[in-house]
mmCIF file of C-alpha atoms in Angstrom:
data_model
loop_
_atom_site.group_PDB
_atom_site.id
_atom_site.type_symbol
_atom_site.label_atom_id
_atom_site.label_comp_id
_atom_site.label_asym_id
_atom_site.label_seq_id
_atom_site.Cartn_x
_atom_site.Cartn_y
_atom_site.Cartn_z
ATOM 1 C CA UNK E 1 -0.230 0.244 -0.003
ATOM 2 C CA UNK E 2 2.313 2.501 0.781
ATOM 3 C CA UNK E 3 4.625 1.524 -2.103
ATOM 4 C CA UNK E 4 1.354 2.704 -4.207
ATOM 5 C CA UNK E 5 0.449 5.880 -2.331
ATOM 6 C CA UNK E 6 4.225 6.854 -3.206
ATOM 7 C CA UNK E 7 3.802 6.067 -7.077
ATOM 8 C CA UNK E 8 0.741 8.179 -6.418
ATOM 9 C CA UNK E 9 2.467 11.007 -4.387
ATOM 10 C CA UNK E 10 5.035 11.148 -7.017
ATOM 11 C CA UNK E 11 2.464 10.928 -10.303
ATOM 12 C CA UNK E 12 0.392 14.090 -8.319
ATOM 13 C CA UNK E 13 3.447 16.074 -7.960
ATOM 14 C CA UNK E 14 4.201 16.286 -11.305
ATOM 15 C CA UNK E 15 1.248 16.885 -12.474
ATOM 16 C CA UNK E 16 1.189 19.660 -10.311
ATOM 17 C CA UNK E 17 4.563 20.904 -11.686
ATOM 18 C CA UNK E 18 3.575 20.644 -15.342
ATOM 19 C CA UNK E 19 0.158 22.494 -14.925
ATOM 20 C CA UNK E 20 1.649 25.000 -13.198
ATOM 21 C CA UNK E 21 4.013 25.917 -16.111
ATOM 22 C CA UNK E 22 0.850 26.372 -18.082
ATOM 23 C CA UNK E 23 -0.586 28.757 -15.654
ATOM 24 C CA UNK E 24 0.480 33.076 -16.553
ATOM 25 C CA UNK E 25 -0.445 35.625 -14.929
ATOM 26 C CA UNK E 26 -0.564 39.206 -16.194
ATOM 27 C CA UNK E 27 1.228 39.855 -13.500
ATOM 28 C CA UNK E 28 4.126 37.784 -14.678
ATOM 29 C CA UNK E 29 3.785 39.755 -17.915
ATOM 30 C CA UNK E 30 3.934 43.216 -16.777
ATOM 31 C CA UNK E 31 7.219 42.450 -14.858
ATOM 32 C CA UNK E 32 9.901 44.798 -16.146
ATOM 33 C CA UNK E 33 13.075 44.310 -17.646
ATOM 34 C CA UNK E 34 15.418 45.364 -14.579
ATOM 35 C CA UNK E 35 12.939 42.567 -12.177
ATOM 36 C CA UNK E 36 12.841 39.970 -14.529
ATOM 37 C CA UNK E 37 14.940 36.651 -13.861
ATOM 38 C CA UNK E 38 15.772 36.323 -17.715
ATOM 39 C CA UNK E 39 17.784 40.429 -17.532
ATOM 40 C CA UNK E 40 21.288 38.529 -17.634
ATOM 41 C CA UNK E 41 20.548 36.199 -20.267
ATOM 42 C CA UNK E 42 18.249 39.156 -22.479
ATOM 43 C CA UNK E 43 18.595 42.135 -23.903
ATOM 44 C CA UNK E 44 19.013 44.214 -20.469
ATOM 45 C CA UNK E 45 22.484 42.108 -19.570
ATOM 46 C CA UNK E 46 25.628 44.455 -19.023
ATOM 47 C CA UNK E 47 23.748 47.795 -18.737
ATOM 48 C CA UNK E 48 22.883 50.391 -16.450
ATOM 49 C CA UNK E 49 19.686 50.301 -14.344
ATOM 50 C CA UNK E 50 19.301 54.082 -15.985
ATOM 51 C CA UNK E 51 19.496 52.223 -19.727
ATOM 52 C CA UNK E 52 16.763 48.903 -18.554
ATOM 53 C CA UNK E 53 14.588 51.570 -18.264
ATOM 54 C CA UNK E 54 14.635 52.956 -21.348
ATOM 55 C CA UNK E 55 14.715 49.899 -22.828
ATOM 56 C CA UNK E 56 11.727 48.734 -20.897
ATOM 57 C CA UNK E 57 9.950 51.832 -22.055
ATOM 58 C CA UNK E 58 9.704 50.194 -25.463
ATOM 59 C CA UNK E 59 8.799 46.856 -24.824
ATOM 60 C CA UNK E 60 5.073 45.521 -25.999
ATOM 61 C CA UNK E 61 3.811 42.839 -23.351
ATOM 62 C CA UNK E 62 0.318 41.144 -24.317
ATOM 63 C CA UNK E 63 -1.668 38.834 -23.118
ATOM 64 C CA UNK E 64 -0.516 34.925 -22.797
ATOM 65 C CA UNK E 65 -0.216 33.135 -26.285
ATOM 66 C CA UNK E 66 -1.140 30.167 -26.499
ATOM 67 C CA UNK E 67 0.486 26.737 -27.923
ATOM 68 C CA UNK E 68 -0.509 27.153 -31.894
ATOM 69 C CA UNK E 69 -0.389 30.365 -31.759
ATOM 70 C CA UNK E 70 2.291 32.653 -34.383
ATOM 71 C CA UNK E 71 4.225 35.037 -33.533
ATOM 72 C CA UNK E 72 4.824 36.127 -37.052
ATOM 73 C CA UNK E 73 5.311 33.304 -40.059
ATOM 74 C CA UNK E 74 7.535 33.119 -43.547
ATOM 75 C CA UNK E 75 7.362 36.169 -45.501
ATOM 76 C CA UNK E 76 5.233 38.394 -43.150
ATOM 77 C CA UNK E 77 7.636 42.219 -43.304
ATOM 78 C CA UNK E 78 10.028 42.175 -40.425
ATOM 79 C CA UNK E 79 8.749 44.764 -37.677
ATOM 80 C CA UNK E 80 9.847 43.280 -34.555
ATOM 81 C CA UNK E 81 12.015 41.046 -32.679
ATOM 82 C CA UNK E 82 10.719 38.377 -29.835
ATOM 83 C CA UNK E 83 11.738 37.344 -26.594
ATOM 84 C CA UNK E 84 10.027 34.520 -25.013
ATOM 85 C CA UNK E 85 9.185 35.749 -20.980
ATOM 86 C CA UNK E 86 7.788 32.389 -19.888
ATOM 87 C CA UNK E 87 7.184 28.815 -22.386
ATOM 88 C CA UNK E 88 8.071 28.096 -25.414
ATOM 89 C CA UNK E 89 8.253 28.319 -29.085
ATOM 90 C CA UNK E 90 9.503 26.985 -32.164
ATOM 91 C CA UNK E 91 10.876 28.415 -35.660
ATOM 92 C CA UNK E 92 10.159 26.383 -38.838
ATOM 93 C CA UNK E 93 9.991 26.612 -42.443
ATOM 94 C CA UNK E 94 8.069 25.067 -44.853
ATOM 95 C CA UNK E 95 9.403 21.526 -46.361
ATOM 96 C CA UNK E 96 10.116 20.214 -50.425
ATOM 97 C CA UNK E 97 7.513 17.475 -49.096
ATOM 98 C CA UNK E 98 4.626 19.809 -47.584
ATOM 99 C CA UNK E 99 5.594 19.706 -44.178
ATOM 100 C CA UNK E 100 7.997 22.235 -42.107
ATOM 101 C CA UNK E 101 11.508 21.252 -41.504
ATOM 102 C CA UNK E 102 12.166 22.844 -37.499
ATOM 103 C CA UNK E 103 14.723 25.358 -37.266
ATOM 104 C CA UNK E 104 14.973 25.822 -33.245
ATOM 105 C CA UNK E 105 12.879 25.580 -30.303
ATOM 106 C CA UNK E 106 13.233 28.772 -28.082
ATOM 107 C CA UNK E 107 13.134 29.190 -24.167
ATOM 108 C CA UNK E 108 12.779 31.885 -21.936
ATOM 109 C CA UNK E 109 15.304 34.716 -22.455
ATOM 110 C CA UNK E 110 16.100 33.600 -26.047
ATOM 111 C CA UNK E 111 15.421 36.266 -28.628
ATOM 112 C CA UNK E 112 13.575 35.237 -31.883
ATOM 113 C CA UNK E 113 13.502 37.471 -35.225
ATOM 114 C CA UNK E 114 16.914 38.689 -35.742
ATOM 115 C CA UNK E 115 17.287 35.913 -39.363
ATOM 116 C CA UNK E 116 15.104 38.692 -40.863
ATOM 117 C CA UNK E 117 16.905 41.403 -40.141
ATOM 118 C CA UNK E 118 18.845 41.877 -43.392
ATOM 119 C CA UNK E 119 16.044 40.786 -45.743
ATOM 120 C CA UNK E 120 13.480 43.075 -43.780
ATOM 121 C CA UNK E 121 11.048 40.372 -44.107
ATOM 122 C CA UNK E 122 10.796 36.940 -42.033
ATOM 123 C CA UNK E 123 12.318 33.773 -43.849
ATOM 124 C CA UNK E 124 10.592 31.178 -41.501
ATOM 125 C CA UNK E 125 7.616 31.371 -39.052
ATOM 126 C CA UNK E 126 7.938 30.982 -35.106
ATOM 127 C CA UNK E 127 4.932 28.953 -33.408
ATOM 128 C CA UNK E 128 4.299 28.828 -29.830
ATOM 129 C CA UNK E 129 4.190 25.162 -27.976
ATOM 130 C CA UNK E 130 2.852 25.699 -24.862
ATOM 131 C CA UNK E 131 1.414 28.597 -22.973
ATOM 132 C CA UNK E 132 3.880 31.630 -23.255
ATOM 133 C CA UNK E 133 4.263 35.226 -22.611
ATOM 134 C CA UNK E 134 6.100 37.304 -25.016
ATOM 135 C CA UNK E 135 7.649 40.643 -24.682
ATOM 136 C CA UNK E 136 8.052 42.205 -28.379
ATOM 137 C CA UNK E 137 10.420 44.939 -28.793
ATOM 138 C CA UNK E 138 9.608 47.220 -32.053
ATOM 139 C CA UNK E 139 13.151 47.213 -33.785
ATOM 140 C CA UNK E 140 12.982 50.849 -35.291
ATOM 141 C CA UNK E 141 12.748 52.124 -32.054
ATOM 142 C CA UNK E 142 15.449 49.639 -30.575
ATOM 143 C CA UNK E 143 17.897 50.860 -33.076
ATOM 144 C CA UNK E 144 17.062 54.163 -32.183
ATOM 145 C CA UNK E 145 17.426 53.503 -28.661
ATOM 146 C CA UNK E 146 20.672 51.509 -29.543
ATOM 147 C CA UNK E 147 22.625 54.336 -31.500
ATOM 148 C CA UNK E 148 22.453 55.907 -28.073
ATOM 149 C CA UNK E 149 23.170 53.226 -25.740
ATOM 150 C CA UNK E 150 26.599 51.123 -26.514
ATOM 151 C CA UNK E 151 25.987 48.706 -23.891
ATOM 152 C CA UNK E 152 22.974 47.710 -26.067
ATOM 153 C CA UNK E 153 24.587 47.782 -29.399
ATOM 154 C CA UNK E 154 27.250 45.036 -27.511
ATOM 155 C CA UNK E 155 24.187 43.096 -26.166
ATOM 156 C CA UNK E 156 23.238 42.909 -29.756
ATOM 157 C CA UNK E 157 26.865 42.479 -30.987
ATOM 158 C CA UNK E 158 27.074 38.959 -28.589
ATOM 159 C CA UNK E 159 23.376 37.792 -29.426
ATOM 160 C CA UNK E 160 24.236 37.549 -33.389
ATOM 161 C CA UNK E 161 27.392 36.248 -32.463
ATOM 162 C CA UNK E 162 25.446 33.575 -30.115
ATOM 163 C CA UNK E 163 23.057 32.628 -33.303
ATOM 164 C CA UNK E 164 26.172 32.327 -35.988
ATOM 165 C CA UNK E 165 27.381 29.875 -33.331
ATOM 166 C CA UNK E 166 24.277 28.151 -32.759
ATOM 167 C CA UNK E 167 23.976 27.353 -37.160
ATOM 168 C CA UNK E 168 28.108 26.593 -36.802
ATOM 169 C CA UNK E 169 26.745 23.775 -34.168
ATOM 170 C CA UNK E 170 23.875 22.675 -35.848
ATOM 171 C CA UNK E 171 25.450 21.765 -39.346
ATOM 172 C CA UNK E 172 28.082 19.845 -37.258
ATOM 173 C CA UNK E 173 25.361 18.075 -35.625
ATOM 174 C CA UNK E 174 23.539 17.366 -38.887
ATOM 175 C CA UNK E 175 26.986 16.432 -40.947
ATOM 176 C CA UNK E 176 28.926 14.955 -38.626
ATOM 177 C CA UNK E 177 27.246 12.858 -35.793
ATOM 178 C CA UNK E 178 25.069 9.660 -36.114
ATOM 179 C CA UNK E 179 21.575 9.221 -34.467
ATOM 180 C CA UNK E 180 22.230 8.096 -30.936
ATOM 181 C CA UNK E 181 24.452 11.319 -30.686
ATOM 182 C CA UNK E 182 22.351 13.785 -32.162
ATOM 183 C CA UNK E 183 20.251 13.075 -29.836
ATOM 184 C CA UNK E 184 22.531 12.613 -26.976
ATOM 185 C CA UNK E 185 23.655 16.063 -28.372
ATOM 186 C CA UNK E 186 19.905 17.309 -28.294
ATOM 187 C CA UNK E 187 19.447 16.198 -24.387
ATOM 188 C CA UNK E 188 22.746 17.909 -23.331
ATOM 189 C CA UNK E 189 21.594 21.739 -25.354
ATOM 190 C CA UNK E 190 18.174 21.220 -23.143
ATOM 191 C CA UNK E 191 20.497 20.741 -19.945
ATOM 192 C CA UNK E 192 22.963 23.058 -20.464
ATOM 193 C CA UNK E 193 20.093 25.598 -20.875
ATOM 194 C CA UNK E 194 18.007 24.898 -18.527
ATOM 195 C CA UNK E 195 20.332 24.962 -15.901
ATOM 196 C CA UNK E 196 21.197 28.707 -17.436
ATOM 197 C CA UNK E 197 17.833 29.353 -16.444
ATOM 198 C CA UNK E 198 17.670 28.453 -12.884
ATOM 199 C CA UNK E 199 16.222 25.147 -13.604
ATOM 200 C CA UNK E 200 16.846 21.346 -12.960
ATOM 201 C CA UNK E 201 19.282 20.485 -15.724
ATOM 202 C CA UNK E 202 18.432 16.991 -15.125
ATOM 203 C CA UNK E 203 14.356 17.010 -14.386
ATOM 204 C CA UNK E 204 12.772 18.575 -17.341
ATOM 205 C CA UNK E 205 9.256 18.391 -19.904
ATOM 206 C CA UNK E 206 10.035 18.795 -23.285
ATOM 207 C CA UNK E 207 7.444 20.879 -24.535
ATOM 208 C CA UNK E 208 8.020 19.564 -28.120
ATOM 209 C CA UNK E 209 6.682 16.385 -29.828
ATOM 210 C CA UNK E 210 8.906 13.290 -30.841
ATOM 211 C CA UNK E 211 7.707 14.251 -34.593
ATOM 212 C CA UNK E 212 9.449 17.917 -33.946
ATOM 213 C CA UNK E 213 12.242 16.259 -31.851
ATOM 214 C CA UNK E 214 13.123 14.069 -34.997
ATOM 215 C CA UNK E 215 12.527 16.803 -37.651
ATOM 216 C CA UNK E 216 14.793 19.092 -36.028
ATOM 217 C CA UNK E 217 17.581 16.335 -35.733
ATOM 218 C CA UNK E 218 16.660 15.100 -39.488
ATOM 219 C CA UNK E 219 15.731 12.051 -38.018
ATOM 220 C CA UNK E 220 12.708 9.491 -38.270
ATOM 221 C CA UNK E 221 10.064 9.997 -35.564
ATOM 222 C CA UNK E 222 10.301 5.857 -34.946
ATOM 223 C CA UNK E 223 14.253 6.243 -34.567
ATOM 224 C CA UNK E 224 13.564 9.186 -31.788
ATOM 225 C CA UNK E 225 11.469 7.093 -30.217
ATOM 226 C CA UNK E 226 13.476 3.635 -30.059
ATOM 227 C CA UNK E 227 16.354 5.855 -28.718
ATOM 228 C CA UNK E 228 14.608 7.204 -26.357
ATOM 229 C CA UNK E 229 13.522 3.536 -25.096
ATOM 230 C CA UNK E 230 17.187 2.224 -25.605
ATOM 231 C CA UNK E 231 18.483 5.280 -23.221
ATOM 232 C CA UNK E 232 15.801 4.765 -20.808
ATOM 233 C CA UNK E 233 16.991 0.651 -21.040
ATOM 234 C CA UNK E 234 20.716 1.136 -20.548
ATOM 235 C CA UNK E 235 19.430 3.272 -17.178
ATOM 236 C CA UNK E 236 20.554 7.005 -18.607
ATOM 237 C CA UNK E 237 17.214 8.636 -18.521
ATOM 238 C CA UNK E 238 13.540 7.908 -17.274
ATOM 239 C CA UNK E 239 11.271 8.829 -19.724
ATOM 240 C CA UNK E 240 7.272 9.655 -19.099
ATOM 241 C CA UNK E 241 5.665 10.793 -22.462
ATOM 242 C CA UNK E 242 7.146 14.365 -22.481
ATOM 243 C CA UNK E 243 8.656 14.204 -18.867
ATOM 244 C CA UNK E 244 12.728 13.255 -19.157
ATOM 245 C CA UNK E 245 15.094 12.548 -16.129
ATOM 246 C CA UNK E 246 18.888 11.850 -16.948
ATOM 247 C CA UNK E 247 20.061 9.601 -14.486
ATOM 248 C CA UNK E 248 23.582 9.296 -15.871
ATOM 249 C CA UNK E 249 24.151 13.454 -17.458
ATOM 250 C CA UNK E 250 28.106 12.376 -17.720
ATOM 251 C CA UNK E 251 27.636 9.005 -19.895
ATOM 252 C CA UNK E 252 24.905 11.210 -22.011
ATOM 253 C CA UNK E 253 27.297 13.429 -22.240
ATOM 254 C CA UNK E 254 29.788 11.530 -23.706
ATOM 255 C CA UNK E 255 27.362 9.596 -25.832
ATOM 256 C CA UNK E 256 27.459 13.513 -27.679
ATOM 257 C CA UNK E 257 30.744 13.614 -28.110
ATOM 258 C CA UNK E 258 33.687 15.350 -26.351
ATOM 259 C CA UNK E 259 33.116 18.932 -26.742
ATOM 260 C CA UNK E 260 29.857 18.365 -26.145
ATOM 261 C CA UNK E 261 30.624 17.319 -22.789
ATOM 262 C CA UNK E 262 33.226 19.645 -22.663
ATOM 263 C CA UNK E 263 31.011 22.307 -22.725
ATOM 264 C CA UNK E 264 28.546 21.222 -20.445
ATOM 265 C CA UNK E 265 31.179 20.911 -17.512
ATOM 266 C CA UNK E 266 32.282 24.378 -18.510
ATOM 267 C CA UNK E 267 27.940 25.713 -18.060
ATOM 268 C CA UNK E 268 27.931 24.027 -14.631
ATOM 269 C CA UNK E 269 30.934 25.396 -13.178
#
């Protein structure tokens, strides 16, 4: 009986945690940049309190968005950058087969839309994966502000550099790694990014489907499911639908590759 109660309590705690992720209050949305827990991951990083207030004055915060809502669609005119405040967003582009090619998954503190600056139009679409709060930064006003705030310019350069680095990592992932290494690298990446946000690096909820993960990694959904099962059988992870618990992070890092493992250890220090 005690075993059944313990299992029930674990399931209840897990359900509560997942439910809380989907509840976003208007107070959360209205939090100013200077009071935001993500400020050291986002545009305000390295800025003075006075300059952060100036940035905050141009940021638009709207109602919560829900799974399936779009921030923008491919071909639309570029007007704003978007920052994920809570929740998650995927970017994708239509594939030649008539489906979609997932380009990335974006977590709190990450900026979406930088790739549209060059052509003044969005080359991809951005869709919300779960109930999310989004900060919109009108780009014309942002440019005017950045011209008078050197630290904001530097922050922008840092973000653009990070975007280029991510693209290079993705090319390496798809070009050099096998299926097992790709999924392990994906889990390590999620672990690192969540850890930076003060969340558990080994116990988390994946807002994206197996199909979307496979699409992003260039793998069939059957391959993704089979690899999750293998990792679980080997005692590396514990998977319950979209809930993932990494039981042996070091081994997952090793599978992902030495460079990936070194990066993980650096971020954990």
